[in-house]
Coordinates of C-alpha atoms in Angstrom, one line a residue:
Chain G
M141 CA 114.7 84.3 114.6
T142 CA 112.7 82.9 111.7
R143 CA 116.0 81.2 110.5
Y144 CA 115.4 78.7 113.4
A145 CA 111.6 79.1 114.4
V146 CA 110.0 78.2 111.3
P147 CA 112.1 75.0 110.7
C148 CA 111.7 74.0 114.4
G149 CA 107.9 74.5 114.0
I150 CA 108.0 72.2 111.0
I151 CA 110.1 69.4 112.7
A152 CA 107.7 69.7 115.9
F153 CA 104.7 69.3 113.5
C154 CA 106.4 66.3 111.9
L155 CA 107.3 64.6 115.2
L156 CA 103.7 64.9 116.2
T157 CA 102.4 63.6 113.1
Y158 CA 104.8 60.9 113.1
W159 CA 103.5 59.8 116.6
L160 CA 100.1 59.9 115.1
S161 CA 101.0 57.7 112.2
T162 CA 102.2 55.1 114.8
Q163 CA 98.6 54.8 115.9
F164 CA 97.3 53.6 112.4
D165 CA 95.9 50.0 112.1
R166 CA 98.6 47.7 110.9
V167 CA 97.8 44.7 108.3
P168 CA 99.0 41.4 109.4
P169 CA 102.0 40.4 107.6
I170 CA 100.4 37.3 105.9
L171 CA 98.0 39.6 104.2
L172 CA 100.1 42.6 103.6
R173 CA 100.8 43.3 100.0
G174 CA 103.1 46.3 99.3
M175 CA 103.5 48.7 102.2
Q176 CA 101.9 49.2 105.6
P177 CA 99.5 52.2 105.9
A178 CA 101.9 54.2 107.8
D179 CA 105.0 53.5 105.8
F180 CA 104.5 56.2 103.2
P181 CA 103.5 59.0 105.4
Q182 CA 106.4 58.3 107.6
M183 CA 108.8 58.3 104.7
V184 CA 107.3 61.7 103.8
L185 CA 107.8 63.1 107.3
I186 CA 111.3 61.9 107.5
L187 CA 112.1 63.6 104.3
I188 CA 110.3 67.0 105.6
V189 CA 112.4 66.8 108.8
T190 CA 115.6 66.3 106.8
L191 CA 114.8 69.2 104.7
A192 CA 114.0 71.4 107.5
V193 CA 117.3 70.8 109.1
L194 CA 119.0 71.7 105.8
V195 CA 117.0 74.8 105.7
M196 CA 118.2 75.8 109.2
L197 CA 121.7 75.1 107.9
F198 CA 121.8 76.5 104.5
D199 CA 119.0 78.8 103.8
R200 CA 119.3 82.4 104.4
P201 CA 116.6 83.9 106.6
I202 CA 114.2 86.1 105.0
V203 CA 113.9 89.4 106.8
R204 CA 110.4 91.0 106.7
D205 CA 108.4 93.7 108.0
P206 CA 106.0 92.8 111.0
V207 CA 102.6 91.4 109.9
P208 CA 100.6 94.6 109.3
S209 CA 97.6 95.2 111.5
A210 CA 95.3 95.0 108.4
V211 CA 96.4 91.2 108.2
W212 CA 95.6 90.4 111.9
I213 CA 92.2 92.3 111.4
S214 CA 91.4 90.2 108.5
L215 CA 92.5 87.0 110.3
G216 CA 90.3 88.2 113.3
L217 CA 87.3 88.5 110.8
F218 CA 87.9 85.0 109.6
G219 CA 87.3 83.8 113.4
L220 CA 84.2 86.0 113.4
F221 CA 82.9 84.4 110.1
A222 CA 83.7 80.9 111.4
L223 CA 81.4 81.7 114.4
A224 CA 78.7 83.5 112.5
A225 CA 78.7 80.5 110.0
Q226 CA 77.6 78.3 112.8
V227 CA 74.3 80.3 112.9
D228 CA 74.0 80.7 109.2
L229 CA 76.7 80.4 106.3
F230 CA 75.3 83.5 104.5
L231 CA 75.0 85.5 107.6
G232 CA 78.7 84.7 108.3
L233 CA 79.6 85.8 104.6
G234 CA 77.7 89.0 104.7
V235 CA 79.0 89.9 108.2
F236 CA 82.5 89.2 107.1
A237 CA 82.2 90.8 103.7
G238 CA 80.8 94.3 105.2
A239 CA 83.2 94.2 108.3
L240 CA 86.2 93.4 105.9
A241 CA 85.3 96.2 103.5
F242 CA 84.8 98.6 106.4
M243 CA 88.0 97.7 108.1
W244 CA 90.0 98.1 104.8
G245 CA 88.7 101.9 104.7
E246 CA 85.5 101.5 102.7
R247 CA 83.0 104.0 104.1
R248 CA 80.5 104.4 101.2
I249 CA 77.1 102.8 102.3
W250 CA 76.2 101.6 98.9
A251 CA 79.6 99.8 98.5
I252 CA 79.4 98.1 101.9
G253 CA 75.7 97.1 101.1
L254 CA 77.0 95.6 97.8
V255 CA 79.4 93.3 99.4
A256 CA 77.5 92.5 102.6
L257 CA 74.2 92.1 101.3
I258 CA 73.8 92.0 97.3
S259 CA 76.8 89.8 96.6
P260 CA 76.0 87.0 99.1
A261 CA 72.3 87.1 98.0
L262 CA 73.3 86.7 94.2
V263 CA 75.8 84.0 94.9
F264 CA 73.2 82.1 96.9
L265 CA 70.7 82.5 94.2
L266 CA 73.2 81.5 91.4
F267 CA 74.5 78.3 93.4
D268 CA 70.9 77.4 94.5
Q269 CA 68.7 78.0 91.2
V270 CA 71.4 77.2 88.4
F271 CA 73.8 74.6 90.1
S272 CA 71.3 73.1 92.5
I273 CA 73.3 73.3 95.6
R274 CA 71.6 72.8 98.8
F275 CA 73.2 75.0 101.5
P276 CA 73.1 74.1 105.3
R277 CA 69.8 75.4 107.1
G278 CA 70.3 78.4 109.2
L279 CA 68.8 81.7 110.3
L280 CA 68.7 83.2 106.8
T281 CA 68.7 80.2 104.4
N282 CA 65.4 78.9 106.3
L283 CA 63.6 81.9 105.1
W284 CA 64.3 80.6 101.5
Y285 CA 63.8 76.9 102.2
G286 CA 60.9 77.4 104.6
Chain C
M39 CA 91.7 61.8 62.3
E40 CA 88.3 60.7 63.5
P41 CA 88.6 61.9 67.1
L42 CA 90.1 65.2 65.8
I43 CA 86.7 66.0 63.9
A44 CA 84.7 64.4 66.7
G45 CA 86.4 66.9 69.2
L46 CA 85.8 69.9 66.9
M47 CA 82.0 68.8 66.5
A48 CA 81.6 68.7 70.2
L49 CA 82.6 72.3 70.3
M50 CA 80.3 73.3 67.6
D51 CA 77.3 73.9 69.9
P52 CA 76.3 77.6 69.8
G53 CA 75.6 77.6 73.6
L54 CA 79.2 76.3 74.3
L55 CA 80.6 78.7 71.9
V56 CA 79.0 81.6 73.7
L57 CA 80.2 80.2 77.0
L58 CA 83.6 80.0 75.8
F59 CA 83.4 83.7 74.7
A60 CA 82.2 84.4 78.1
A61 CA 85.0 82.6 79.7
T62 CA 87.5 84.4 77.6
L63 CA 86.1 87.8 78.6
G64 CA 86.0 86.5 82.2
G65 CA 89.6 85.2 82.1
V66 CA 90.8 88.6 80.6
I67 CA 88.9 90.4 83.6
I68 CA 90.5 88.0 86.1
G69 CA 93.9 88.4 84.6
A70 CA 93.5 92.2 84.9
L71 CA 92.1 92.3 88.5
P72 CA 94.7 93.1 91.1
G73 CA 95.8 90.1 92.9
L74 CA 93.9 87.4 90.7
N75 CA 95.7 85.4 88.2
A76 CA 95.1 82.4 86.0
T77 CA 95.5 79.8 88.8
T78 CA 93.4 81.7 91.3
G79 CA 90.8 82.2 88.6
A80 CA 90.6 78.6 87.6
A81 CA 90.5 77.6 91.3
L82 CA 87.7 79.9 92.0
L83 CA 85.6 79.0 89.0
L84 CA 86.3 75.2 89.3
P85 CA 83.0 75.0 91.6
F86 CA 81.0 76.4 88.9
T87 CA 81.7 73.8 86.5
I88 CA 80.6 70.9 88.8
T89 CA 77.3 70.4 87.4
M90 CA 78.5 70.7 83.6
D91 CA 79.5 68.0 81.2
P92 CA 83.3 67.4 81.2
I93 CA 83.9 68.8 77.9
P94 CA 82.4 72.5 78.6
A95 CA 83.8 72.3 82.2
I96 CA 87.4 71.7 81.3
A97 CA 87.2 73.7 78.2
I98 CA 86.1 76.8 80.3
L99 CA 89.0 76.3 82.8
T100 CA 91.4 76.0 79.8
T101 CA 90.0 79.0 78.3
I102 CA 90.3 81.0 81.7
Y103 CA 94.1 79.8 81.8
C104 CA 94.8 81.1 78.4
A105 CA 92.9 84.3 78.6
A106 CA 94.1 85.3 82.2
T107 CA 97.7 84.6 81.1
F108 CA 97.3 87.0 78.1
A109 CA 95.5 89.6 80.2
G110 CA 98.5 90.2 82.5
A111 CA 100.1 92.0 79.6
I112 CA 97.2 94.7 79.6
T113 CA 97.9 95.9 83.2
A114 CA 101.7 95.4 82.9
I115 CA 101.8 97.7 79.8
L116 CA 99.3 100.3 81.1
I117 CA 99.8 100.6 84.8
N118 CA 103.3 98.9 85.2
T119 CA 101.7 96.2 87.4
P120 CA 101.8 92.7 85.9
G121 CA 98.5 91.1 86.1
T122 CA 100.0 87.8 86.5
S123 CA 103.7 87.0 87.4
A124 CA 104.2 85.7 83.8
S125 CA 103.8 89.1 82.5
A126 CA 106.6 90.6 84.9
T127 CA 109.0 91.0 81.8
T128 CA 106.4 92.6 79.7
C129 CA 106.4 95.5 82.2
L130 CA 110.0 96.0 81.3
D131 CA 109.4 97.3 77.9
G132 CA 105.5 97.8 77.8
Y133 CA 105.4 100.5 80.3
P134 CA 108.1 102.5 78.8
L135 CA 106.5 102.4 75.6
A136 CA 103.3 103.3 77.1
Q137 CA 104.8 106.4 78.7
R138 CA 106.0 107.5 75.4
G139 CA 102.5 107.5 74.1
E140 CA 102.8 104.1 72.3
A141 CA 100.6 102.2 74.6
G142 CA 98.5 101.1 71.8
R143 CA 101.3 99.7 69.7
A144 CA 102.8 97.9 72.7
L145 CA 99.2 96.2 73.3
G146 CA 98.8 95.4 69.7
M147 CA 102.1 93.7 69.9
A148 CA 101.4 91.9 73.0
T149 CA 98.0 90.5 71.6
I150 CA 99.6 89.4 68.2
S151 CA 102.5 87.9 69.9
S152 CA 100.3 86.2 72.4
T153 CA 97.9 85.0 69.6
I154 CA 100.7 83.5 67.6
G155 CA 102.6 82.0 70.6
G156 CA 99.2 80.3 71.8
I157 CA 98.4 78.9 68.3
I158 CA 101.9 77.5 67.8
S159 CA 101.8 75.7 71.2
V160 CA 98.3 74.3 70.8
I161 CA 99.4 72.9 67.5
C162 CA 102.5 71.3 69.2
L163 CA 100.2 70.2 71.9
M164 CA 97.8 68.4 69.3
L165 CA 101.0 66.7 67.9
A166 CA 103.0 66.0 71.0
A167 CA 100.6 64.9 73.7
P168 CA 99.2 62.1 71.6
L169 CA 102.7 60.9 70.9
M170 CA 103.8 61.4 74.6
A171 CA 100.5 59.3 75.6
R172 CA 101.5 56.4 73.2
M173 CA 105.0 56.4 74.7
A174 CA 103.8 56.2 78.2
Y175 CA 101.1 53.6 77.1
N176 CA 103.5 50.8 78.0
F177 CA 104.9 52.3 81.2
A178 CA 104.5 49.9 84.2
P179 CA 103.9 51.2 88.0
P180 CA 107.8 51.6 88.5
E181 CA 108.0 53.9 85.4
Y182 CA 105.0 55.8 86.6
F183 CA 106.4 56.3 90.0
A184 CA 109.9 57.4 88.8
L185 CA 108.1 59.8 86.5
T186 CA 105.9 61.2 89.3
V187 CA 109.1 61.5 91.6
F188 CA 110.7 63.5 88.6
G189 CA 107.6 65.6 88.3
I190 CA 107.9 66.5 92.2
S191 CA 111.6 67.1 91.9
M192 CA 110.8 69.8 89.3
L193 CA 109.0 71.7 92.2
A194 CA 112.4 72.6 93.4
T195 CA 112.7 75.4 90.8
I196 CA 109.3 76.9 90.7
G197 CA 107.6 79.5 92.8
D198 CA 109.1 82.1 94.7
G199 CA 110.7 80.1 97.3
T200 CA 114.3 78.4 97.5
P201 CA 114.6 74.8 96.1
L202 CA 114.8 73.5 99.8
R203 CA 111.6 75.3 101.0
N204 CA 109.7 74.4 97.6
I205 CA 110.4 70.7 98.2
I206 CA 109.4 71.0 101.8
A207 CA 105.9 72.7 100.5
G208 CA 105.7 69.8 97.8
A209 CA 106.3 67.0 100.5
F210 CA 103.6 68.8 102.8
G211 CA 101.4 68.6 99.9
V212 CA 102.2 64.8 99.4
L213 CA 101.7 64.4 103.1
L214 CA 98.0 66.0 103.0
A215 CA 97.3 63.5 100.2
T216 CA 97.7 60.7 102.6
V217 CA 94.6 61.7 104.5
G218 CA 91.8 59.4 104.3
K219 CA 91.7 55.8 103.4
D220 CA 94.9 54.1 102.3
L221 CA 94.1 52.8 98.8
L222 CA 95.6 49.3 99.1
T223 CA 94.7 48.4 102.6
T224 CA 91.6 50.7 103.2
V225 CA 93.0 51.7 106.8
E226 CA 92.1 55.2 107.8
R227 CA 94.7 57.8 108.3
F228 CA 94.7 61.2 109.9
T229 CA 90.8 61.4 109.7
F230 CA 90.3 62.3 113.4
G231 CA 86.8 60.7 113.5
F232 CA 85.5 62.8 110.5
N233 CA 83.6 60.7 108.0
E234 CA 84.1 63.6 105.4
L235 CA 87.9 63.0 105.4
S236 CA 87.8 59.2 104.6
E237 CA 87.8 59.9 100.9
G238 CA 90.8 62.3 101.5
I239 CA 91.1 66.2 101.6
G240 CA 89.4 67.6 98.7
F241 CA 91.6 69.1 96.1
V242 CA 89.1 72.3 95.5
P243 CA 88.9 73.7 99.0
V244 CA 92.8 73.5 99.5
M245 CA 93.2 75.1 96.1
I246 CA 90.7 77.9 96.9
G247 CA 92.3 78.3 100.2
I248 CA 95.9 78.6 99.2
F249 CA 95.4 80.5 95.9
G250 CA 92.3 82.6 96.8
I251 CA 91.9 83.2 100.5
S252 CA 95.7 83.6 101.2
E253 CA 95.7 86.2 98.4
L254 CA 93.2 88.1 100.2
L255 CA 95.7 88.3 103.3
V256 CA 98.5 89.3 100.9
Q257 CA 96.3 92.0 99.5
A258 CA 95.6 93.1 103.1
E259 CA 99.3 94.2 103.2
R260 CA 99.1 96.3 100.1
L261 CA 96.2 98.3 100.9
S262 CA 98.1 101.7 100.5
V263 CA 99.2 100.8 97.0
K264 CA 98.0 103.4 94.3
R265 CA 97.6 102.7 90.6
R266 CA 98.0 105.0 88.0
Q267 CA 97.0 104.4 84.3
V268 CA 98.9 105.6 81.4
H269 CA 96.6 107.6 78.9
M270 CA 96.0 105.6 75.7
K271 CA 94.2 106.7 72.5
A272 CA 93.5 103.5 70.7
I273 CA 95.0 100.1 69.9
K274 CA 96.7 99.8 66.7
L275 CA 98.1 96.7 65.1
P276 CA 101.9 96.6 64.7
S277 CA 103.3 98.0 61.6
R278 CA 104.9 95.9 58.8
A279 CA 108.4 97.1 60.0
D280 CA 107.5 95.9 63.6
Y281 CA 106.6 92.4 62.1
Q282 CA 109.9 92.3 60.1
K283 CA 111.5 93.0 63.4
V284 CA 109.9 90.5 65.7
W285 CA 108.7 87.6 63.6
R286 CA 111.9 85.6 64.5
T287 CA 111.5 86.6 68.2
I288 CA 108.0 85.3 68.1
L289 CA 108.8 82.3 66.6
R290 CA 111.8 81.4 69.1
S291 CA 109.8 82.7 72.0
S292 CA 107.1 80.2 71.0
G293 CA 109.2 77.3 70.7
I294 CA 110.9 78.1 74.1
G295 CA 107.5 78.7 75.9
T296 CA 106.2 75.4 74.5
F297 CA 109.2 73.5 75.6
I298 CA 109.3 75.1 79.1
G299 CA 105.6 74.4 79.5
I300 CA 106.1 70.8 78.6
L301 CA 108.5 70.4 81.5
P302 CA 106.6 69.2 84.5
A303 CA 105.7 72.0 87.0
E304 CA 107.4 74.9 85.1
G305 CA 105.0 77.3 83.9
A306 CA 104.7 80.6 82.0
T307 CA 106.7 82.7 84.4
V308 CA 109.8 80.8 83.8
A309 CA 109.0 80.7 80.1
S310 CA 108.5 84.5 79.8
M311 CA 111.8 85.1 81.6
I312 CA 113.8 82.7 79.3
G313 CA 111.8 84.2 76.2
Y314 CA 112.6 87.6 77.2
N315 CA 116.4 87.0 77.7
E316 CA 116.7 85.1 74.4
A317 CA 114.9 87.9 72.6
R318 CA 117.5 90.4 74.1
R319 CA 120.5 87.9 73.4
W320 CA 119.5 87.6 69.7
S321 CA 118.6 91.2 69.2
K322 CA 120.3 93.6 66.9
T323 CA 119.4 96.2 69.2
P324 CA 119.9 94.8 72.7
K325 CA 120.4 98.1 74.4
E326 CA 116.8 99.2 73.6
F327 CA 115.8 96.4 76.0
G328 CA 114.2 97.9 79.2
K329 CA 113.5 101.3 77.5
G330 CA 110.7 100.3 75.3
S331 CA 111.9 97.6 72.8
I332 CA 109.1 95.9 70.9
E333 CA 111.0 92.7 70.6
G334 CA 111.1 92.6 74.4
I335 CA 107.3 92.5 74.5
A336 CA 107.1 89.9 71.7
G337 CA 109.7 87.7 73.4
S338 CA 107.9 87.7 76.8
E339 CA 104.3 87.5 75.4
A340 CA 104.9 84.8 72.8
A341 CA 106.7 82.7 75.6
N342 CA 104.2 83.0 78.3
N343 CA 101.3 82.1 76.2
S344 CA 102.9 79.3 74.4
A345 CA 103.7 77.8 77.8
A346 CA 100.0 77.5 78.5
G347 CA 99.7 74.9 75.5
G348 CA 103.0 73.3 76.5
A349 CA 101.9 72.7 80.0
M350 CA 98.8 70.8 79.0
V351 CA 101.1 68.2 77.2
P352 CA 102.2 66.5 80.4
T353 CA 98.9 67.1 82.1
L354 CA 96.8 65.5 79.5
A355 CA 99.2 62.7 78.6
L356 CA 100.8 61.7 81.7
G357 CA 98.7 63.3 84.5
I358 CA 101.5 65.3 85.6
P359 CA 100.8 69.0 85.8
G360 CA 102.8 71.1 83.5
S361 CA 102.2 74.4 85.4
P362 CA 100.5 75.6 88.9
T363 CA 97.1 76.3 86.7
A364 CA 97.4 73.1 84.8
A365 CA 97.3 71.5 88.3
V366 CA 94.0 73.2 88.9
I367 CA 92.7 71.9 85.6
L368 CA 94.1 68.3 86.4
A369 CA 92.2 68.6 89.7
G370 CA 89.1 69.5 87.5
L371 CA 89.7 66.5 85.4
M372 CA 89.4 64.3 88.5
V373 CA 86.6 65.9 90.0
H374 CA 84.9 65.1 86.7
G375 CA 86.0 61.5 87.0
L376 CA 88.3 61.6 84.2
Q377 CA 91.6 60.0 84.2
P378 CA 94.3 62.1 82.7
G379 CA 97.2 59.7 81.2
P380 CA 97.8 57.6 78.1
T381 CA 94.2 56.1 78.1
M382 CA 92.7 59.5 77.6
F383 CA 93.9 59.5 74.0
T384 CA 92.5 55.9 73.4
E385 CA 89.3 56.0 75.7
Q386 CA 88.4 59.7 75.8
A387 CA 90.0 60.9 72.6
E388 CA 87.1 63.1 71.6
F389 CA 87.2 65.0 74.9
A390 CA 91.1 65.5 74.5
Y391 CA 90.7 66.8 71.0
A392 CA 87.8 69.0 72.1
I393 CA 90.0 70.7 74.7
F394 CA 92.8 71.2 72.1
W395 CA 90.2 72.9 69.8
A396 CA 89.0 75.1 72.7
M397 CA 92.3 76.3 73.3
L398 CA 93.0 77.2 69.7
L399 CA 89.6 78.9 69.6
V400 CA 90.5 81.1 72.5
N401 CA 93.7 82.2 71.0
V402 CA 91.9 83.6 68.0
M403 CA 89.4 85.2 70.3
F404 CA 92.3 87.0 72.1
I405 CA 92.7 89.1 68.7
F406 CA 89.2 90.7 69.2
V407 CA 89.2 90.8 73.0
G408 CA 92.8 92.1 73.1
L409 CA 92.5 94.9 70.4
F410 CA 89.0 95.9 71.0
G411 CA 88.5 95.5 74.6
A412 CA 92.1 96.3 76.3
K413 CA 90.9 100.0 77.1
I414 CA 88.0 98.7 78.9
F415 CA 89.6 95.9 80.8
A416 CA 92.5 98.1 81.8
R417 CA 89.9 99.9 83.9
V418 CA 89.0 96.8 85.7
T419 CA 92.3 97.1 87.5
F420 CA 91.0 100.0 89.3
V421 CA 88.2 98.1 91.1
P422 CA 88.7 99.0 94.7
V423 CA 90.3 96.0 96.6
Q424 CA 87.9 96.8 99.4
I425 CA 85.1 95.7 97.0
L426 CA 86.7 93.2 95.1
W427 CA 88.1 91.0 97.9
P428 CA 85.0 90.5 100.2
I429 CA 83.2 89.4 97.1
V430 CA 86.2 87.0 95.9
F431 CA 85.9 85.8 99.7
T432 CA 82.1 85.1 99.3
F433 CA 82.9 83.0 96.0
S434 CA 85.8 81.2 97.5
I435 CA 83.7 80.1 100.4
V436 CA 80.6 78.9 98.5
G437 CA 82.8 77.4 95.9
G438 CA 84.7 75.4 98.7
Y439 CA 81.3 74.2 100.0
A440 CA 79.7 73.4 96.6
L441 CA 81.6 70.4 95.7
D442 CA 80.8 68.1 98.5
Q443 CA 78.4 70.4 100.1
S444 CA 80.3 69.9 103.3
M445 CA 81.0 72.8 106.1
L446 CA 84.2 71.0 106.6
D447 CA 85.3 72.0 103.4
V448 CA 84.7 75.5 104.2
Y449 CA 86.9 75.2 107.2
I450 CA 89.5 73.4 105.3
A451 CA 89.6 76.2 102.7
L452 CA 89.7 79.0 105.4
G453 CA 92.5 77.0 107.2
A454 CA 94.4 76.5 103.9
G455 CA 94.2 80.1 103.3
V456 CA 95.9 81.1 106.6
I457 CA 98.4 78.4 106.2
G458 CA 99.2 79.6 102.5
Y459 CA 99.5 83.0 103.7
F460 CA 102.0 82.3 106.4
M461 CA 104.0 80.1 104.0
R462 CA 104.2 82.9 101.4
R463 CA 105.5 85.0 104.3
F464 CA 108.1 82.7 105.4
G465 CA 109.3 82.0 101.8
Y466 CA 107.6 78.8 101.2
S467 CA 105.7 78.7 97.8
V468 CA 102.1 77.5 97.8
V469 CA 102.3 76.1 94.3
P470 CA 104.4 73.0 95.3
L471 CA 101.8 72.3 97.9
A472 CA 99.0 72.2 95.4
I473 CA 101.0 70.0 92.9
G474 CA 102.1 67.7 95.7
L475 CA 98.6 67.2 97.0
I476 CA 97.5 66.2 93.4
L477 CA 100.6 63.9 92.8
G478 CA 100.7 62.6 96.3
G479 CA 98.0 59.9 96.0
M480 CA 99.4 59.1 92.6
L481 CA 102.9 58.7 94.1
E482 CA 101.8 56.3 96.9
K483 CA 99.5 54.3 94.7
R484 CA 102.3 53.5 92.1
L485 CA 105.0 52.9 94.7
G486 CA 102.7 50.4 96.4
Q487 CA 101.9 48.8 93.1
S488 CA 105.5 48.7 92.1
L489 CA 106.6 47.0 95.4
I490 CA 103.8 44.4 94.8
M491 CA 105.0 43.8 91.0
L492 CA 108.7 43.6 92.3
D493 CA 108.0 41.3 95.2
D494 CA 109.1 44.2 97.7
Q495 CA 112.4 44.2 96.3
W496 CA 112.4 48.0 95.6
W497 CA 116.0 48.1 94.4
L498 CA 115.0 46.2 91.2
M499 CA 113.5 49.6 90.0
F500 CA 117.0 50.8 89.4
T501 CA 117.5 48.0 86.9
R502 CA 114.8 49.2 84.6
P503 CA 116.3 51.7 82.0
L504 CA 113.3 54.3 81.9
T505 CA 112.9 54.2 85.6
L506 CA 116.7 54.8 86.0
L507 CA 116.4 57.6 83.5
F508 CA 113.6 59.3 85.3
F509 CA 115.7 58.9 88.5
A510 CA 118.7 60.5 86.8
L511 CA 116.6 63.3 85.7
T512 CA 115.4 63.8 89.3
V513 CA 118.8 63.9 90.6
L514 CA 119.7 66.5 87.8
A515 CA 116.4 68.5 88.6
L516 CA 117.4 68.7 92.4
F517 CA 121.2 69.2 92.2
G518 CA 121.7 70.6 88.7
P519 CA 121.4 74.3 89.6
F520 CA 124.0 73.7 92.6
L521 CA 126.4 71.7 90.4
W522 CA 126.0 74.5 87.7
R523 CA 126.9 77.2 90.2
L524 CA 129.8 75.2 91.3
F525 CA 130.9 74.7 87.8
K526 CA 130.5 78.5 87.0
Q527 CA 132.7 79.4 90.0
R528 CA 135.5 77.1 89.0
D529 CA 135.3 78.7 85.1
P530 CA 138.2 81.2 85.3
M531 CA 136.5 83.2 82.6
V532 CA 133.5 83.6 84.7
S533 CA 135.1 84.0 88.0
T534 CA 137.5 86.9 86.5
G535 CA 134.4 88.6 85.2
E536 CA 135.6 88.1 81.4

């Protein structure tokens, strides 16, 4: 199925992107030097579509086992991180890291604490103190920034 | 001569030397950790270098590159798992030697071969890069455009995908590079109302996503893999008999590795395979290969380490990455506002030579790190993935945020990670995407400049000898493997199996 599904997905993406590229502003011909802004992306998109058709015709499909449940769980945790990061970036990181370690089979409390609490805290301090990086304000970072 | 000395003096700061030694240790640890390699390591550490001056920043990245490439051999020999793909051929003879109780001899040979290969390639880099830059100094936009097209065409043969899929991945990278303001007309493209995207998609979050976060998902597939270390007493240097047996192999593989490294986009993995095969072809005892041949280790390790130096030649002289890790280093150069290319050797010569000296230095440091620390670094491999990867994720996300301090970059890194994982799953290597993203902007800019220069008569590009040469090389790079296969099928000697 992937023999056709992936190239068809690529072609659909390219068609959508091509349509988006037709919405770009155009430079009046009198002022134009070189190419219109849409020309180059459109050339690349046409190349990708052509290659995707060739993949369908000539490339052997890759037979692989289904995506393991651990990958789906990790992807779900990415979603959890994205949500938690809305409240606080480091809260999201801590929740994600602890949950990932647990879902991947880690049961030692100290190890989960290390990845969920200590490592994000140390990374925060390193970037804040050494590299002077200002993180977005949130539930936890407000405690530090005041 | 003056920039050569100035470059050396720039490195002679005790603080910087300590930093480079720490980067060497860090690179070796990264190379030994499961799932991490030189490219991922450089991408993850790139945000740490943002606030540094260009010389220490890029010196650290190149040190990581060299050290992680070398460290792949440690795990290849001791646990039959190449720390990096470039060390896959080292497993073939390193692990059988280790099983025979000669792990120390194998690691000693890997260290010495890597050091010699690395030093030879850096010397070649010091000589070749300025020459190449001088040659390219007179290139006009059409020549640069054709050269960039050639660089992109070389993506066909890299990574683990088929040529067609690699070019699709590379073209997708080029497409990503079109996001943001068009350089010639300043019209915004694919920005969807996000002001942060006006300057384009950042290299760093994409690199972190496709190399770091996608690897986390790949590791999720391998949670049940168990690793077992072969017992090792101590590392001993190769004997005089070993040296007599391998010196030609080391020199040959160093030459091969440097040459392969210089080719755009080809890297240490291809170099180590060719180096290993040539070592077997020229060996007096080819039957020993695969069963614990010391020549096999030397052939593979000298080639993969020398490719690192070779890969920096087109990276610095032409702005075309010589390998995936060189692509990350190129991104680092751009982040620091440096313009790789011919002008680097005229306007920033001290910087370029400081990088060369740093690479030379790290190759000398290997001897100490490799011979005295391998036993400890091998243990790093046993860090549980359940602890390692959540920490890597934390670094990836914070690193993705740090450069522009934008949450959008965090989501770009996350998205690039997911896309990267599924690309890898469906046989599309992520390396061409990274290189396409870096070269895409350059490609469009030079095409636009060429059209302006040639008064929109694009066909005039084919009347310029150098442009024509690069286009011919492009055709060769794209269709050469097919033509070669066709030629071999028609050869009666091959088709009858003689």
